Every structure is written in C-alpha cells, then in structure tokens.
Amino acid sequence: MKPKIAIACQGGGSQTAFTAGVLKALFENNVQDYFKIVSLSGTSGGAICAFLIWYALKKGDEIIWKRVIDFWADNTAQTYQERLFNDSVIKYLEWVSKGLIPQYTLSPSSPMAKIGFSLATQGLRSRFTNLKELLEAHIDFAELAAWGPVTEPPILILGACNIISGRLHKFISRQEAIKVEHLMASACVPNIFPAVSIETMAYWDGLFSDNPPIRSLIRRALVGIENIPQEIWVIKINPTAADRVPVQSDDIADRRNEVEGNISLFQSLDQIEFLNDLFLRGAFKEEFLAEAELTQAIKIPKSFADDPDRDYHIPMIEMSKELADTLNYESKLDRCPESLKRLIEDGEKQGKQFIETRLTQMGLR
C-alpha cells in the first residue's frame, strides 16, 4: 500500500516560483506512483502553487506540473515595458528599505493609489497587473463551481486571515467549491491589495494565519479519517537560520519578514511533535490519563486514537543556501524572468534530490 502524504506549500510571493520547481520535479519523478497524495495545503503564493497542482490532479492532466509552470511563465515580466515597471518598483522598494529615500504610504483602496497604479501600468498586459485575471486565464472557475465540494482526495486547504473576526480561516475543497476569491484572499498582502470580501467577511494574506496550514492536514473533521497522512512534506521558502545579526535597516526588514513567515509553521510543528511524543509514550491509554490527571485537560483526537502508534515524519524541502543568500524581502515581489528562472531551477534541483533520497530510503531506488 502506498504511504499517504500531504504536501504543504509555504507562502513567499514571487519566491514561491521555487515551489513550482519543486512540484515539477516531484511529478516528473512520478511521485504519485509511489505515494498517495491525500491532501495539499498552501498560503499566499504557496496556495496558488498547491491549487494549480490540485486542479491538475482533479482534471487528470497528462502533465501534472504543466499548469503551475505555465502560470509562472505568464506571471513573468515579458515585454520591455513590464521589465521597466518591475525593475523600477523593486529598485524603489530597495532604496526605501535602505533609508535612501522616504517612504510614501497609501491605502491600496485610496483613489490616489488607484489612479497612480493605472497610470504606471498603462501599456502592460492586464494579466501582469491583475492577479484575478491571471488566475482566471489558467483555471475554469465556473467548472469548479459546478463540481461543488470535492470529497475525494487529494483535499485542498488554503490559509487566509479573517480580518473581521480576527481568526484564522481555511478554505477547504471538501467543504465548498474553491473560488478565485479564495486564492485572492490567501494572497492578499494588505499594503498592496485591498481586503478581499467574501459574503459578509473580509480577508487578508494567509501569512497572518498558517504559513502553510499544517494542523488542518491531520484533522479528521477537515480532511476525513481516510485522508490523514503518514507523512507531511513542507516546501519551505523562508530560511530558518541566519549567518549574522542584521544591522542595516534593509537586512533587519528582510530577517524580520523571514522570522515572521516561519512563526506559525514552527508553532504548528511544535504542537504536532508534542502530540506525537504523547502518542509514542502511550499517553492516550486510559491508565496513563488517569495517572497523569489529564482526563479533563486534553481531548483525544479520534483520528489519532485510531492509530496511536503513528510517528509523523515532516521533512522540509528548502532552496539552496547559495540562492537564499542572494534574496531579500523585495525579491518576493520581483517578477523579472532571470530571478524566477533561478528559483524554478533551484526548486527542480532540490525537489529531485528530495524524492530520490526518499525513494532510496524506502528501498525503491
């Protein structure tokens, strides 16, 4: 029987082109022949990558990774005008981060911001300046609406933050049809995009909630008991460690963004590690609960009670240090073709190395 896996994709703007490369490598190496993919999750750019793979699997595409690579090719600055716009924005943000020029902050909903953006993007492809239109060019959302909730694996989970209730929110394919607004909500960076309204609620970037959703992947109520994974693979964008203490203002901003991007991930992993440690120690046996006086303090997840000896394996697939060292916060918005090409190629390299190592461990290579 194939091991059940979940793939979780961390958010990170344009840097999630790396994720596209990883996913391409996994499916080029026929990951589905050796593992049963029971769920996919993602936040922000990671949500878009996870969604495109999920959609390709549901559609039965012959080349599973093609949609996600096509999306990034379409998202790249292609014309001279697009390159000029992209490079100017990135250079401006870098100068602001270094304190070389003052920062002017406008609400993305303000008339002045809208007029300025409209003037600055004249002559550019609408798919380059409008994320909703770009997504709709690659996905038939009317078809998704006709599907309704999809209960068969893989299950898709997208993370967002409900800014009205202040709570984490998940859009889950098992519970509702996935809409373009769900992806827009997960990728809604509040100083770039207006809040995304869905019915009576409004949402911001999933980076404020789960980056990426991890705990949801092992919750029976969300994915179904039959879709609880034996392994969770995390495609990680933000580096964990740093070589030095940041001193310059731009380095401080970059490191702060990396740390903030990892907070929810490490909190989720810590909770799973704690639960897993309890399971392996027999914590959910009645005599242990009585002895430890935990009967009233802890609620036993039924999904784990069905398999109390499960030992979770949560490996990370990360970009090479050589590439990570060349990136900064502004590169999460950079769509120049050279940058995205490097990210995708490194993703392919790391993804291929990961799947080959994993299959070797299983005695299949």
mmCIF file of C-alpha atoms in Angstrom:
data_model
loop_
_atom_site.group_PDB
_atom_site.id
_atom_site.type_symbol
_atom_site.label_atom_id
_atom_site.label_comp_id
_atom_site.label_asym_id
_atom_site.label_seq_id
_atom_site.Cartn_x
_atom_site.Cartn_y
_atom_site.Cartn_z
ATOM 1 C CA MET A 1 0.000 0.000 0.000
ATOM 2 C CA LYS A 2 1.330 3.436 -0.909
ATOM 3 C CA PRO A 3 2.258 5.715 2.012
ATOM 4 C CA LYS A 4 -0.177 8.609 2.380
ATOM 5 C CA ILE A 5 1.403 12.036 2.096
ATOM 6 C CA ALA A 6 0.334 15.657 2.360
ATOM 7 C CA ILE A 7 2.257 18.458 0.656
ATOM 8 C CA ALA A 8 2.233 21.860 2.377
ATOM 9 C CA CYS A 9 3.456 24.941 0.489
ATOM 10 C CA GLN A 10 4.710 27.953 2.436
ATOM 11 C CA GLY A 11 3.941 31.420 1.114
ATOM 12 C CA GLY A 12 6.540 33.908 -0.054
ATOM 13 C CA GLY A 13 5.342 35.917 -3.038
ATOM 14 C CA SER A 14 7.467 35.573 -6.168
ATOM 15 C CA GLN A 15 9.880 33.332 -4.294
ATOM 16 C CA THR A 16 7.248 30.592 -4.458
ATOM 17 C CA ALA A 17 8.377 30.079 -8.039
ATOM 18 C CA PHE A 18 10.801 27.808 -6.162
ATOM 19 C CA THR A 19 7.769 25.795 -5.040
ATOM 20 C CA ALA A 20 6.664 25.436 -8.652
ATOM 21 C CA GLY A 21 10.079 23.984 -9.461
ATOM 22 C CA VAL A 22 9.887 21.536 -6.551
ATOM 23 C CA LEU A 23 6.436 20.358 -7.588
ATOM 24 C CA LYS A 24 7.590 19.949 -11.181
ATOM 25 C CA ALA A 25 10.469 17.742 -10.032
ATOM 26 C CA LEU A 26 8.250 15.624 -7.776
ATOM 27 C CA PHE A 27 5.791 14.870 -10.564
ATOM 28 C CA GLU A 28 8.470 14.464 -13.220
ATOM 29 C CA ASN A 29 9.804 11.734 -10.948
ATOM 30 C CA ASN A 30 6.318 10.200 -10.701
ATOM 31 C CA VAL A 31 5.736 10.866 -7.024
ATOM 32 C CA GLN A 32 2.125 9.676 -7.414
ATOM 33 C CA ASP A 33 3.351 6.195 -8.405
ATOM 34 C CA TYR A 34 4.998 5.700 -5.021
ATOM 35 C CA PHE A 35 2.864 7.803 -2.681
ATOM 36 C CA LYS A 36 -0.832 8.532 -2.316
ATOM 37 C CA ILE A 37 -1.263 12.300 -2.186
ATOM 38 C CA VAL A 38 -4.181 12.739 0.204
ATOM 39 C CA SER A 39 -4.015 16.495 0.648
ATOM 40 C CA LEU A 40 -2.331 19.720 -0.416
ATOM 41 C CA SER A 41 -2.204 22.968 1.520
ATOM 42 C CA GLY A 42 -0.781 26.383 0.907
ATOM 43 C CA THR A 43 -0.682 30.032 1.804
ATOM 44 C CA SER A 44 -0.356 33.058 -0.484
ATOM 45 C CA GLY A 45 1.919 32.145 -3.416
ATOM 46 C CA GLY A 46 2.146 28.649 -1.960
ATOM 47 C CA ALA A 47 -1.655 28.437 -2.069
ATOM 48 C CA ILE A 48 -1.630 29.223 -5.787
ATOM 49 C CA CYS A 49 1.010 26.546 -6.452
ATOM 50 C CA ALA A 50 -0.830 23.943 -4.358
ATOM 51 C CA PHE A 51 -4.116 24.848 -6.022
ATOM 52 C CA LEU A 52 -2.763 24.502 -9.565
ATOM 53 C CA ILE A 53 -1.359 21.039 -8.795
ATOM 54 C CA TRP A 54 -4.604 20.020 -7.070
ATOM 55 C CA TYR A 55 -6.631 21.186 -10.086
ATOM 56 C CA ALA A 56 -4.341 19.308 -12.499
ATOM 57 C CA LEU A 57 -4.735 16.126 -10.445
ATOM 58 C CA LYS A 58 -8.504 16.503 -10.390
ATOM 59 C CA LYS A 59 -8.610 17.175 -14.116
ATOM 60 C CA GLY A 60 -6.398 14.184 -14.802
ATOM 61 C CA ASP A 61 -3.871 16.266 -16.752
ATOM 62 C CA GLU A 62 -1.298 14.206 -18.597
ATOM 63 C CA ILE A 63 1.492 16.513 -17.379
ATOM 64 C CA ILE A 64 0.550 17.383 -13.789
ATOM 65 C CA TRP A 65 3.146 20.129 -13.323
ATOM 66 C CA LYS A 66 2.450 21.997 -16.583
ATOM 67 C CA ARG A 67 -0.244 24.314 -15.210
ATOM 68 C CA VAL A 68 1.895 25.633 -12.368
ATOM 69 C CA ILE A 69 4.890 26.264 -14.647
ATOM 70 C CA ASP A 70 2.664 27.898 -17.277
ATOM 71 C CA PHE A 71 1.234 30.172 -14.579
ATOM 72 C CA TRP A 72 4.687 31.391 -13.566
ATOM 73 C CA ALA A 73 5.708 31.913 -17.185
ATOM 74 C CA ASP A 74 2.596 34.076 -17.646
ATOM 75 C CA ASN A 75 3.335 35.913 -14.389
ATOM 76 C CA THR A 76 6.822 36.909 -15.568
ATOM 77 C CA ALA A 77 7.679 40.384 -16.854
ATOM 78 C CA GLN A 78 7.764 39.709 -20.596
ATOM 79 C CA THR A 79 7.856 42.974 -22.508
ATOM 80 C CA TYR A 80 10.271 45.883 -22.236
ATOM 81 C CA GLN A 81 7.554 47.959 -20.524
ATOM 82 C CA GLU A 82 6.842 45.205 -17.992
ATOM 83 C CA ARG A 83 10.539 44.820 -17.240
ATOM 84 C CA LEU A 84 10.873 48.575 -16.743
ATOM 85 C CA PHE A 85 7.847 48.669 -14.419
ATOM 86 C CA ASN A 86 9.010 45.635 -12.421
ATOM 87 C CA ASP A 87 12.639 46.770 -12.077
ATOM 88 C CA SER A 88 11.615 50.313 -11.116
ATOM 89 C CA VAL A 89 9.281 49.083 -8.371
ATOM 90 C CA ILE A 90 11.897 46.706 -6.957
ATOM 91 C CA LYS A 91 14.640 49.343 -7.020
ATOM 92 C CA TYR A 92 12.353 51.873 -5.326
ATOM 93 C CA LEU A 93 11.495 49.394 -2.556
ATOM 94 C CA GLU A 94 15.169 48.549 -2.058
ATOM 95 C CA TRP A 95 16.061 52.236 -1.720
ATOM 96 C CA VAL A 96 13.241 52.707 0.791
ATOM 97 C CA SER A 97 14.448 49.707 2.818
ATOM 98 C CA LYS A 98 17.971 51.141 2.879
ATOM 99 C CA GLY A 99 16.641 54.514 4.033
ATOM 100 C CA LEU A 100 17.943 56.276 0.930
ATOM 101 C CA ILE A 101 14.570 57.786 0.038
ATOM 102 C CA PRO A 102 11.423 58.452 2.113
ATOM 103 C CA GLN A 103 8.538 56.018 2.074
ATOM 104 C CA TYR A 104 5.130 57.254 0.956
ATOM 105 C CA THR A 105 2.356 55.009 2.222
ATOM 106 C CA LEU A 106 -1.069 55.000 0.629
ATOM 107 C CA SER A 107 -4.003 52.692 1.158
ATOM 108 C CA PRO A 108 -4.372 50.382 -1.860
ATOM 109 C CA SER A 109 -8.065 51.308 -1.753
ATOM 110 C CA SER A 110 -7.447 55.045 -1.988
ATOM 111 C CA PRO A 111 -8.386 56.878 -5.217
ATOM 112 C CA MET A 112 -4.861 58.328 -5.483
ATOM 113 C CA ALA A 113 -3.279 54.860 -5.289
ATOM 114 C CA LYS A 114 -5.674 53.516 -7.909
ATOM 115 C CA ILE A 115 -5.029 56.415 -10.282
ATOM 116 C CA GLY A 116 -1.263 56.163 -9.802
ATOM 117 C CA PHE A 117 -1.299 52.419 -10.436
ATOM 118 C CA SER A 118 -3.456 52.835 -13.530
ATOM 119 C CA LEU A 119 -1.087 55.423 -14.979
ATOM 120 C CA ALA A 120 2.044 53.439 -14.123
ATOM 121 C CA THR A 121 0.737 50.235 -15.717
ATOM 122 C CA GLN A 122 -0.588 51.646 -18.982
ATOM 123 C CA GLY A 123 0.515 49.511 -21.911
ATOM 124 C CA LEU A 124 1.179 46.436 -19.751
ATOM 125 C CA ARG A 125 -0.651 43.132 -20.140
ATOM 126 C CA SER A 126 -3.720 43.080 -17.929
ATOM 127 C CA ARG A 127 -2.747 39.587 -16.753
ATOM 128 C CA PHE A 128 0.535 41.054 -15.498
ATOM 129 C CA THR A 129 -1.203 43.688 -13.376
ATOM 130 C CA ASN A 130 -4.388 41.857 -12.364
ATOM 131 C CA LEU A 131 -3.956 38.669 -10.325
ATOM 132 C CA LYS A 132 -7.628 37.730 -10.638
ATOM 133 C CA GLU A 133 -7.463 37.872 -14.418
ATOM 134 C CA LEU A 134 -4.205 35.884 -14.423
ATOM 135 C CA LEU A 135 -5.764 33.119 -12.319
ATOM 136 C CA GLU A 136 -8.910 33.020 -14.450
ATOM 137 C CA ALA A 137 -6.753 32.633 -17.568
ATOM 138 C CA HIS A 138 -5.393 29.344 -16.207
ATOM 139 C CA ILE A 139 -8.382 27.926 -14.305
ATOM 140 C CA ASP A 140 -12.029 27.379 -15.223
ATOM 141 C CA PHE A 141 -13.687 28.571 -12.017
ATOM 142 C CA ALA A 142 -17.151 28.004 -13.484
ATOM 143 C CA GLU A 143 -16.201 24.350 -13.758
ATOM 144 C CA LEU A 144 -15.068 24.352 -10.130
ATOM 145 C CA ALA A 145 -18.390 25.864 -9.070
ATOM 146 C CA ALA A 146 -20.187 23.049 -10.897
ATOM 147 C CA TRP A 147 -18.047 20.484 -9.047
ATOM 148 C CA GLY A 148 -19.105 21.837 -5.673
ATOM 149 C CA PRO A 149 -17.347 20.336 -2.631
ATOM 150 C CA VAL A 150 -14.855 17.629 -3.653
ATOM 151 C CA THR A 151 -14.662 14.856 -1.074
ATOM 152 C CA GLU A 152 -12.226 12.542 -2.865
ATOM 153 C CA PRO A 153 -8.505 13.009 -2.224
ATOM 154 C CA PRO A 154 -6.449 14.987 -2.555
ATOM 155 C CA ILE A 155 -8.131 17.538 -0.316
ATOM 156 C CA LEU A 156 -7.084 21.165 -0.823
ATOM 157 C CA ILE A 157 -6.669 23.557 2.121
ATOM 158 C CA LEU A 158 -5.925 27.258 1.609
ATOM 159 C CA GLY A 159 -4.974 29.519 4.513
ATOM 160 C CA ALA A 160 -6.234 33.084 4.990
ATOM 161 C CA CYS A 161 -6.890 35.543 7.826
ATOM 162 C CA ASN A 162 -10.407 36.758 8.558
ATOM 163 C CA ILE A 163 -9.790 40.403 9.486
ATOM 164 C CA ILE A 164 -13.349 40.923 10.739
ATOM 165 C CA SER A 165 -13.368 38.067 13.253
ATOM 166 C CA GLY A 166 -9.596 38.131 13.761
ATOM 167 C CA ARG A 167 -9.469 34.351 13.382
ATOM 168 C CA LEU A 168 -7.540 32.006 11.153
ATOM 169 C CA HIS A 169 -9.562 30.740 8.235
ATOM 170 C CA LYS A 170 -9.266 27.800 5.881
ATOM 171 C CA PHE A 171 -10.923 27.344 2.510
ATOM 172 C CA ILE A 172 -11.290 23.583 2.144
ATOM 173 C CA SER A 173 -12.253 21.771 -1.061
ATOM 174 C CA ARG A 174 -14.026 19.057 0.943
ATOM 175 C CA GLN A 175 -16.423 21.650 2.359
ATOM 176 C CA GLU A 176 -17.011 24.086 -0.502
ATOM 177 C CA ALA A 177 -16.224 24.787 -4.133
ATOM 178 C CA ILE A 178 -12.925 26.634 -4.468
ATOM 179 C CA LYS A 179 -13.364 30.143 -5.871
ATOM 180 C CA VAL A 180 -10.949 32.644 -7.334
ATOM 181 C CA GLU A 181 -11.724 34.867 -4.331
ATOM 182 C CA HIS A 182 -10.310 32.203 -2.012
ATOM 183 C CA LEU A 183 -6.952 32.387 -3.757
ATOM 184 C CA MET A 184 -7.088 36.174 -3.840
ATOM 185 C CA ALA A 185 -7.792 36.205 -0.097
ATOM 186 C CA SER A 186 -4.880 33.899 0.704
ATOM 187 C CA ALA A 187 -2.540 36.125 -1.335
ATOM 188 C CA CYS A 188 -3.908 39.491 -0.183
ATOM 189 C CA VAL A 189 -0.878 41.415 1.101
ATOM 190 C CA PRO A 190 -2.666 44.326 2.849
ATOM 191 C CA ASN A 191 -0.303 47.107 1.794
ATOM 192 C CA ILE A 192 -0.574 46.030 -1.869
ATOM 193 C CA PHE A 193 -4.146 44.764 -2.336
ATOM 194 C CA PRO A 194 -7.468 45.871 -0.822
ATOM 195 C CA ALA A 195 -9.023 43.325 1.537
ATOM 196 C CA VAL A 196 -10.903 40.564 -0.282
ATOM 197 C CA SER A 197 -14.580 40.480 0.670
ATOM 198 C CA ILE A 198 -16.452 37.173 0.559
ATOM 199 C CA GLU A 199 -20.089 37.358 1.618
ATOM 200 C CA THR A 200 -20.078 39.318 4.907
ATOM 201 C CA MET A 201 -16.418 38.736 5.754
ATOM 202 C CA ALA A 202 -13.112 40.228 4.591
ATOM 203 C CA TYR A 203 -9.722 38.559 4.349
ATOM 204 C CA TRP A 204 -6.020 39.288 4.276
ATOM 205 C CA ASP A 205 -2.978 37.262 3.421
ATOM 206 C CA GLY A 206 -2.727 33.764 4.890
ATOM 207 C CA LEU A 207 0.723 34.740 6.176
ATOM 208 C CA PHE A 208 -1.171 36.173 9.145
ATOM 209 C CA SER A 209 -2.624 32.743 9.919
ATOM 210 C CA ASP A 210 -0.981 29.442 8.977
ATOM 211 C CA ASN A 211 2.047 29.557 6.721
ATOM 212 C CA PRO A 212 1.331 26.958 5.476
ATOM 213 C CA PRO A 213 -1.645 25.123 7.027
ATOM 214 C CA ILE A 214 -0.213 22.069 8.820
ATOM 215 C CA ARG A 215 -2.501 21.141 11.713
ATOM 216 C CA SER A 216 -5.525 21.103 9.419
ATOM 217 C CA LEU A 217 -3.929 18.295 7.419
ATOM 218 C CA ILE A 218 -4.276 15.901 10.367
ATOM 219 C CA ARG A 219 -7.749 16.923 11.494
ATOM 220 C CA ARG A 220 -10.321 14.241 10.778
ATOM 221 C CA ALA A 221 -13.177 16.731 10.620
ATOM 222 C CA LEU A 222 -11.457 18.674 7.839
ATOM 223 C CA VAL A 223 -9.871 16.033 5.614
ATOM 224 C CA GLY A 224 -11.625 12.824 6.647
ATOM 225 C CA ILE A 225 -10.142 9.930 8.621
ATOM 226 C CA GLU A 226 -9.197 8.115 5.416
ATOM 227 C CA ASN A 227 -7.077 11.115 4.339
ATOM 228 C CA ILE A 228 -4.927 11.515 7.446
ATOM 229 C CA PRO A 229 -1.348 11.492 6.043
ATOM 230 C CA GLN A 230 1.516 9.353 7.251
ATOM 231 C CA GLU A 231 3.968 11.994 6.123
ATOM 232 C CA ILE A 232 3.739 15.757 5.627
ATOM 233 C CA TRP A 233 6.203 17.316 3.198
ATOM 234 C CA VAL A 234 6.747 21.051 3.653
ATOM 235 C CA ILE A 235 8.055 23.139 0.766
ATOM 236 C CA LYS A 236 9.650 25.951 2.730
ATOM 237 C CA ILE A 237 10.514 29.427 1.437
ATOM 238 C CA ASN A 238 11.738 31.374 4.469
ATOM 239 C CA PRO A 239 15.164 30.245 5.735
ATOM 240 C CA THR A 240 15.317 29.212 9.374
ATOM 241 C CA ALA A 241 18.828 30.318 10.318
ATOM 242 C CA ALA A 242 20.900 33.402 9.533
ATOM 243 C CA ASP A 243 24.662 33.783 9.268
ATOM 244 C CA ARG A 244 24.837 37.038 11.187
ATOM 245 C CA VAL A 245 22.870 39.548 13.229
ATOM 246 C CA PRO A 246 21.255 42.044 10.830
ATOM 247 C CA VAL A 247 22.348 45.636 11.404
ATOM 248 C CA GLN A 248 21.383 47.585 8.299
ATOM 249 C CA SER A 249 17.747 48.635 8.033
ATOM 250 C CA ASP A 250 17.096 46.561 4.902
ATOM 251 C CA ASP A 251 18.710 43.488 6.440
ATOM 252 C CA ILE A 252 16.586 43.922 9.571
ATOM 253 C CA ALA A 253 13.397 44.169 7.485
ATOM 254 C CA ASP A 254 14.381 41.096 5.481
ATOM 255 C CA ARG A 255 15.197 38.987 8.538
ATOM 256 C CA ARG A 256 12.055 40.131 10.332
ATOM 257 C CA ASN A 257 9.967 39.033 7.348
ATOM 258 C CA GLU A 258 11.673 35.618 7.327
ATOM 259 C CA VAL A 259 11.128 35.070 11.051
ATOM 260 C CA GLU A 260 7.503 36.220 10.923
ATOM 261 C CA GLY A 261 6.892 33.941 7.956
ATOM 262 C CA ASN A 262 8.095 30.941 9.965
ATOM 263 C CA ILE A 263 6.325 31.604 13.278
ATOM 264 C CA SER A 264 3.048 29.817 12.544
ATOM 265 C CA LEU A 265 4.863 26.932 10.827
ATOM 266 C CA PHE A 266 7.066 26.227 13.819
ATOM 267 C CA GLN A 267 4.159 26.590 16.231
ATOM 268 C CA SER A 268 2.192 24.000 14.252
ATOM 269 C CA LEU A 269 5.154 21.626 14.063
ATOM 270 C CA ASP A 270 5.773 22.021 17.791
ATOM 271 C CA GLN A 271 2.173 21.060 18.582
ATOM 272 C CA ILE A 272 2.329 18.024 16.319
ATOM 273 C CA GLU A 273 5.660 16.991 17.834
ATOM 274 C CA PHE A 274 4.191 17.289 21.343
ATOM 275 C CA LEU A 275 1.131 15.209 20.446
ATOM 276 C CA ASN A 276 3.258 12.651 18.660
ATOM 277 C CA ASP A 277 5.507 12.330 21.683
ATOM 278 C CA LEU A 278 2.449 11.698 23.855
ATOM 279 C CA PHE A 279 1.192 9.006 21.480
ATOM 280 C CA LEU A 280 4.524 7.206 21.418
ATOM 281 C CA ARG A 281 4.638 7.258 25.233
ATOM 282 C CA GLY A 282 1.177 5.749 25.454
ATOM 283 C CA ALA A 283 -0.400 8.946 26.729
ATOM 284 C CA PHE A 284 -3.814 8.074 25.393
ATOM 285 C CA LYS A 285 -4.142 4.836 27.284
ATOM 286 C CA GLU A 286 -6.759 5.152 29.992
ATOM 287 C CA GLU A 287 -4.334 4.260 32.788
ATOM 288 C CA PHE A 288 -1.862 6.951 31.673
ATOM 289 C CA LEU A 289 -4.551 9.600 31.508
ATOM 290 C CA ALA A 290 -5.756 8.719 34.973
ATOM 291 C CA GLU A 291 -2.234 8.716 36.403
ATOM 292 C CA ALA A 292 -1.279 11.999 34.776
ATOM 293 C CA GLU A 293 -4.622 13.598 35.672
ATOM 294 C CA LEU A 294 -5.047 14.697 32.078
ATOM 295 C CA THR A 295 -8.526 13.271 31.564
ATOM 296 C CA GLN A 296 -10.188 16.671 31.730
ATOM 297 C CA ALA A 297 -7.281 18.670 30.330
ATOM 298 C CA ILE A 298 -6.900 17.051 26.941
ATOM 299 C CA LYS A 299 -9.336 15.987 24.290
ATOM 300 C CA ILE A 300 -8.233 12.877 22.415
ATOM 301 C CA PRO A 301 -8.342 13.431 18.646
ATOM 302 C CA LYS A 302 -10.223 10.437 17.266
ATOM 303 C CA SER A 303 -8.068 10.400 14.159
ATOM 304 C CA PHE A 304 -5.018 9.642 16.286
ATOM 305 C CA ALA A 305 -6.838 7.253 18.586
ATOM 306 C CA ASP A 306 -7.500 5.088 15.532
ATOM 307 C CA ASP A 307 -3.739 4.747 15.009
ATOM 308 C CA PRO A 308 -1.964 5.635 18.256
ATOM 309 C CA ASP A 309 1.478 4.493 17.075
ATOM 310 C CA ARG A 310 1.704 6.899 14.182
ATOM 311 C CA ASP A 311 5.123 8.574 14.111
ATOM 312 C CA TYR A 312 4.903 11.662 11.957
ATOM 313 C CA HIS A 313 7.690 12.412 9.522
ATOM 314 C CA ILE A 314 7.743 16.070 8.460
ATOM 315 C CA PRO A 315 10.695 16.812 6.195
ATOM 316 C CA MET A 316 11.402 20.235 4.692
ATOM 317 C CA ILE A 317 12.278 20.926 1.077
ATOM 318 C CA GLU A 318 14.233 24.186 1.079
ATOM 319 C CA MET A 319 16.068 26.237 -1.513
ATOM 320 C CA SER A 320 19.850 26.057 -1.637
ATOM 321 C CA LYS A 321 21.744 28.350 0.708
ATOM 322 C CA GLU A 322 23.575 29.814 -2.286
ATOM 323 C CA LEU A 323 20.289 31.009 -3.772
ATOM 324 C CA ALA A 324 18.700 32.033 -0.460
ATOM 325 C CA ASP A 325 21.702 34.248 0.341
ATOM 326 C CA THR A 326 21.071 36.296 -2.813
ATOM 327 C CA LEU A 327 17.436 37.041 -1.973
ATOM 328 C CA ASN A 328 15.916 39.842 0.066
ATOM 329 C CA TYR A 329 12.435 40.958 1.054
ATOM 330 C CA GLU A 330 11.968 42.913 -2.172
ATOM 331 C CA SER A 331 12.678 39.794 -4.237
ATOM 332 C CA LYS A 332 9.356 38.417 -3.007
ATOM 333 C CA LEU A 333 7.782 40.929 -5.386
ATOM 334 C CA ASP A 334 10.318 40.618 -8.202
ATOM 335 C CA ARG A 335 8.969 39.061 -11.403
ATOM 336 C CA CYS A 336 11.934 39.516 -13.695
ATOM 337 C CA PRO A 337 12.473 36.361 -15.791
ATOM 338 C CA GLU A 338 16.043 35.767 -14.632
ATOM 339 C CA SER A 339 15.032 35.743 -10.970
ATOM 340 C CA LEU A 340 12.050 33.450 -11.464
ATOM 341 C CA LYS A 341 14.099 31.127 -13.677
ATOM 342 C CA ARG A 342 16.734 30.733 -10.950
ATOM 343 C CA LEU A 343 14.051 29.994 -8.369
ATOM 344 C CA ILE A 344 12.317 27.379 -10.515
ATOM 345 C CA GLU A 345 15.588 25.702 -11.468
ATOM 346 C CA ASP A 346 16.721 25.506 -7.839
ATOM 347 C CA GLY A 347 13.304 24.120 -6.925
ATOM 348 C CA GLU A 348 13.687 21.420 -9.565
ATOM 349 C CA LYS A 349 17.139 20.560 -8.225
ATOM 350 C CA GLN A 350 16.042 20.383 -4.576
ATOM 351 C CA GLY A 351 12.819 18.538 -5.428
ATOM 352 C CA LYS A 352 14.640 15.903 -7.480
ATOM 353 C CA GLN A 353 17.217 15.388 -4.754
ATOM 354 C CA PHE A 354 14.463 15.061 -2.148
ATOM 355 C CA ILE A 355 12.356 12.482 -3.988
ATOM 356 C CA GLU A 356 15.395 10.420 -4.959
ATOM 357 C CA THR A 357 16.576 10.373 -1.336
ATOM 358 C CA ARG A 358 13.111 9.475 -0.080
ATOM 359 C CA LEU A 359 12.743 6.591 -2.569
ATOM 360 C CA THR A 360 16.214 5.333 -1.664
ATOM 361 C CA GLN A 361 15.183 5.301 2.000
ATOM 362 C CA MET A 362 12.197 3.189 1.025
ATOM 363 C CA GLY A 363 14.412 0.786 -0.938
ATOM 364 C CA LEU A 364 12.817 1.775 -4.259
ATOM 365 C CA ARG A 365 15.941 3.289 -5.831
#
